[in-house]
Coordinates of C-alpha atoms in Angstrom, one line a residue:
M1 CA 0.0 0.0 0.0
V2 CA 1.4 3.4 -1.0
E3 CA 0.2 6.8 0.3
N4 CA 1.3 10.1 -1.1
F5 CA 1.4 13.7 0.1
K6 CA 3.2 17.0 -0.6
T7 CA 4.8 19.5 1.7
T8 CA 6.3 22.9 1.1
A9 CA 10.0 23.0 1.9
V10 CA 10.9 26.7 2.2
L11 CA 14.6 26.2 2.4
L12 CA 14.5 24.1 -0.8
K13 CA 12.3 26.6 -2.6
R14 CA 10.0 23.9 -3.8
Q15 CA 7.2 21.5 -2.9
L16 CA 8.4 18.1 -1.8
K17 CA 6.6 15.0 -3.0
I18 CA 6.7 12.1 -0.5
S19 CA 5.5 8.5 -1.0
I20 CA 5.0 6.1 1.9
Y21 CA 5.0 2.4 1.5
L22 CA 3.2 0.5 4.3
P23 CA 3.5 -3.3 4.7
K24 CA 0.5 -5.4 3.8
D25 CA -0.4 -6.1 7.5
Y26 CA 0.0 -2.5 8.7
N27 CA -3.7 -2.0 9.5
L28 CA -4.1 -5.5 11.0
N29 CA -2.0 -4.9 14.1
E30 CA -0.5 -2.2 16.4
N31 CA 3.2 -3.1 15.7
K32 CA 5.9 -0.6 15.2
Y33 CA 7.9 -1.0 12.0
P34 CA 11.5 -0.2 10.9
L35 CA 11.7 3.0 8.8
I36 CA 13.7 3.4 5.6
Y37 CA 14.1 6.7 3.9
V38 CA 14.6 6.3 0.1
L39 CA 16.2 9.2 -1.8
D40 CA 15.2 9.8 -5.4
G41 CA 11.8 8.4 -4.5
Q42 CA 10.4 9.4 -7.9
K43 CA 12.5 6.6 -9.5
M44 CA 11.2 3.9 -7.1
F45 CA 7.7 5.0 -6.4
H46 CA 5.9 5.8 -9.7
S47 CA 2.5 6.5 -8.1
L48 CA 3.1 10.3 -8.6
D49 CA 5.6 10.4 -11.5
D50 CA 4.5 7.5 -13.6
N51 CA 6.9 8.0 -16.5
E52 CA 9.8 5.6 -16.7
K53 CA 8.9 3.0 -14.2
L54 CA 12.5 2.2 -13.6
F55 CA 12.2 0.6 -10.2
D56 CA 9.0 -0.6 -8.6
L57 CA 10.0 -0.7 -5.0
P58 CA 6.5 -1.3 -3.5
S59 CA 6.1 -4.5 -5.6
I60 CA 9.5 -5.8 -4.5
L61 CA 8.7 -5.2 -0.9
D62 CA 5.3 -6.8 -1.2
E63 CA 6.9 -9.9 -2.9
M64 CA 9.4 -10.3 0.0
N65 CA 6.7 -9.6 2.6
A66 CA 8.9 -6.9 4.0
K67 CA 8.0 -5.7 7.5
C68 CA 9.0 -2.0 7.1
I69 CA 7.8 1.4 6.2
C70 CA 9.6 3.1 3.3
V71 CA 9.4 6.8 2.7
G72 CA 10.3 8.0 -0.8
I73 CA 11.7 11.5 -1.0
H74 CA 11.1 12.8 -4.6
S75 CA 13.9 14.8 -6.2
P76 CA 13.5 17.8 -8.5
K77 CA 13.3 17.0 -12.3
N78 CA 16.0 19.5 -13.1
N79 CA 19.3 17.5 -12.9
E80 CA 21.5 20.4 -11.6
W81 CA 18.9 21.1 -8.9
R82 CA 18.7 17.4 -8.0
I83 CA 22.5 17.1 -7.7
S84 CA 22.6 20.2 -5.6
E85 CA 20.1 18.6 -3.2
V86 CA 21.7 15.1 -3.0
C87 CA 25.5 15.6 -3.3
P88 CA 26.9 17.3 -0.2
Y89 CA 30.5 16.5 -1.3
Y90 CA 30.3 17.9 -4.8
K91 CA 33.5 19.5 -6.1
K92 CA 32.8 23.2 -6.3
D93 CA 33.7 23.7 -10.0
D94 CA 30.2 24.2 -11.5
S95 CA 28.3 27.4 -10.9
D96 CA 25.0 25.5 -11.6
I97 CA 25.4 23.2 -8.6
D98 CA 24.9 24.5 -5.0
P99 CA 25.7 21.7 -2.5
K100 CA 24.4 23.8 0.3
L101 CA 20.9 22.6 -0.7
S102 CA 21.9 19.1 0.2
Y103 CA 22.4 20.2 3.8
N104 CA 19.0 21.9 3.7
L105 CA 17.4 18.7 2.4
A106 CA 19.1 16.5 5.0
N107 CA 17.9 18.8 7.8
Y108 CA 14.4 19.0 6.3
I109 CA 14.1 15.3 6.1
M110 CA 15.2 14.6 9.6
N111 CA 13.3 17.5 11.2
D112 CA 10.1 18.3 9.3
V113 CA 9.5 15.1 7.3
H114 CA 10.5 12.8 10.2
S115 CA 8.2 14.7 12.5
I116 CA 5.3 14.1 10.1
I117 CA 6.1 10.4 9.7
T118 CA 6.4 9.8 13.4
D119 CA 3.1 11.6 14.1
R120 CA 1.2 9.6 11.4
Y121 CA 2.8 6.2 11.5
R122 CA 4.0 3.6 14.0
I123 CA 7.8 3.4 13.6
S124 CA 10.5 1.7 15.6
D125 CA 13.9 3.1 16.4
N126 CA 15.4 1.1 13.5
I127 CA 15.9 3.9 10.9
S128 CA 17.8 3.5 7.7
I129 CA 18.4 5.5 4.5
L130 CA 19.0 4.3 0.9
G131 CA 20.5 6.2 -2.0
F132 CA 21.7 5.6 -5.6
N133 CA 24.5 7.3 -7.6
E134 CA 24.6 10.9 -6.3
S135 CA 21.9 10.4 -3.7
A136 CA 24.0 7.6 -2.2
L137 CA 26.4 10.3 -1.1
L138 CA 23.6 12.1 0.8
A139 CA 22.6 8.8 2.4
L140 CA 26.2 8.3 3.6
Y141 CA 26.4 11.9 4.8
M142 CA 23.1 11.7 6.7
T143 CA 24.1 8.4 8.4
Y144 CA 27.1 9.9 10.0
H145 CA 25.6 13.3 10.7
F146 CA 22.3 12.2 12.4
N147 CA 22.4 9.9 15.4
S148 CA 18.9 8.5 14.8
I149 CA 20.0 6.8 11.5
N150 CA 21.3 3.3 12.2
S151 CA 22.0 2.0 8.7
C152 CA 22.4 3.1 5.1
G153 CA 22.5 1.6 1.6
V154 CA 25.1 3.1 -0.6
F155 CA 24.5 1.9 -4.2
S156 CA 27.0 3.0 -6.9
P157 CA 28.1 6.3 -5.2
T158 CA 29.3 8.8 -7.9
L159 CA 32.5 9.5 -6.0
S160 CA 34.4 10.8 -9.0
I161 CA 32.6 14.2 -8.7
C162 CA 33.2 14.5 -4.9
E163 CA 35.8 15.6 -2.5
N164 CA 36.5 15.1 1.3
V165 CA 34.1 12.2 1.7
I166 CA 36.5 10.0 3.7
D167 CA 37.7 13.0 5.8
D168 CA 34.1 13.9 6.7
I169 CA 33.2 10.4 7.7
N170 CA 36.4 10.2 9.7
N171 CA 35.4 13.4 11.6
H172 CA 31.9 12.1 12.4
Y173 CA 32.7 8.4 12.6
D174 CA 30.3 6.2 14.7
E175 CA 31.2 2.5 14.9
N176 CA 27.6 1.6 15.6
K177 CA 26.4 2.3 12.0
N178 CA 25.6 -0.4 9.5
I179 CA 26.8 0.2 6.0
Y180 CA 25.8 -1.7 2.8
L181 CA 27.9 -0.9 -0.3
Y182 CA 27.2 -1.9 -3.9
H183 CA 29.2 -1.1 -7.0
G184 CA 29.1 -2.5 -10.6
G185 CA 32.5 -3.0 -12.2
I186 CA 31.5 -2.0 -15.7
D187 CA 31.7 1.6 -14.6
D188 CA 35.4 1.9 -13.9
Q189 CA 35.3 5.7 -13.5
N190 CA 34.3 5.3 -9.9
T191 CA 35.8 1.9 -9.1
N192 CA 39.1 3.2 -7.5
H193 CA 37.2 5.8 -5.4
F194 CA 34.7 3.1 -4.3
Y195 CA 37.6 0.7 -3.3
N196 CA 39.2 3.5 -1.3
L197 CA 35.9 4.1 0.5
Y198 CA 35.4 0.5 1.3
T199 CA 38.9 -0.1 2.5
F200 CA 38.6 2.9 4.8
L201 CA 35.4 1.7 6.3
E202 CA 36.7 -1.8 6.7
K203 CA 39.7 -0.5 8.6
M204 CA 37.4 1.5 10.8
K205 CA 35.3 -1.6 11.7
P206 CA 31.7 -0.4 11.7
N207 CA 29.1 -2.5 13.5
K208 CA 28.1 -4.2 10.2
L209 CA 29.7 -3.7 6.8
K210 CA 28.7 -5.5 3.6
L211 CA 30.3 -5.1 0.2
I212 CA 28.7 -6.2 -3.0
Y213 CA 31.0 -5.8 -6.0
E214 CA 29.9 -7.3 -9.3
E215 CA 32.6 -6.9 -12.0
N216 CA 30.1 -7.7 -14.9
E217 CA 27.3 -5.5 -13.7
D218 CA 26.6 -1.8 -14.4
N219 CA 25.4 0.9 -12.0
T220 CA 21.8 1.1 -13.2
F221 CA 18.3 0.3 -11.9
T222 CA 18.3 -3.0 -13.7
Y223 CA 21.2 -4.3 -11.5
W224 CA 20.2 -2.5 -8.3
Q225 CA 16.9 -4.3 -8.3
K226 CA 18.8 -7.6 -8.1
H227 CA 20.3 -6.6 -4.8
I228 CA 17.6 -4.6 -3.1
C229 CA 16.2 -7.7 -1.2
D230 CA 19.7 -8.4 0.1
F231 CA 19.9 -4.9 1.4
M232 CA 16.5 -5.1 3.0
N233 CA 17.6 -8.4 4.8
F234 CA 20.8 -6.7 5.9
I235 CA 19.0 -3.8 7.7
L236 CA 15.9 -5.7 8.9

């Protein structure tokens, strides 16, 4: 079951579309459920933006009978605006990208949106965040900057356009976090950066760390769908 609503995010200068997946038995009990924030929600929840249908997350969760609530945060359609909102580590060499918006989005999610979600739905203290490509970087950032987030899924982070990622994690490191990393080896532009991130995290010994590296896979929705159930099992 998917519910949708919109909220006005003044700091982002736009309306924010939000989709909420509820498990099939949500209305049959009084249980509290783990919460997963999903960035780029327009790609995975096509109840509002039914164009490409790249990734049908609600159907995947129904099939695996997932016991969780997923909140899809929709990004702007303009690519530069989207990258501004989801890439806090962006190299400042492009006047069309303003990474300050990503800090605004992170705070808006964890303050305003989270307040709405906790008022409306029964959630447990198991809170995770999931991102892909550029939004994987915001997921990583939020995991280490907000104590309430326990785990994150970092799928194909576009690290080649970033700076100071490892330094920032090191400065805010928390060994109690659980990190799931995926990268497809066909895209070799980010492979070395991804390897450096993984080896750093492995050395820091987080509570749980899982690496999925598939040499013959690409960093697209087609391949991400193959591993999303594994990620869900990892955090749930």
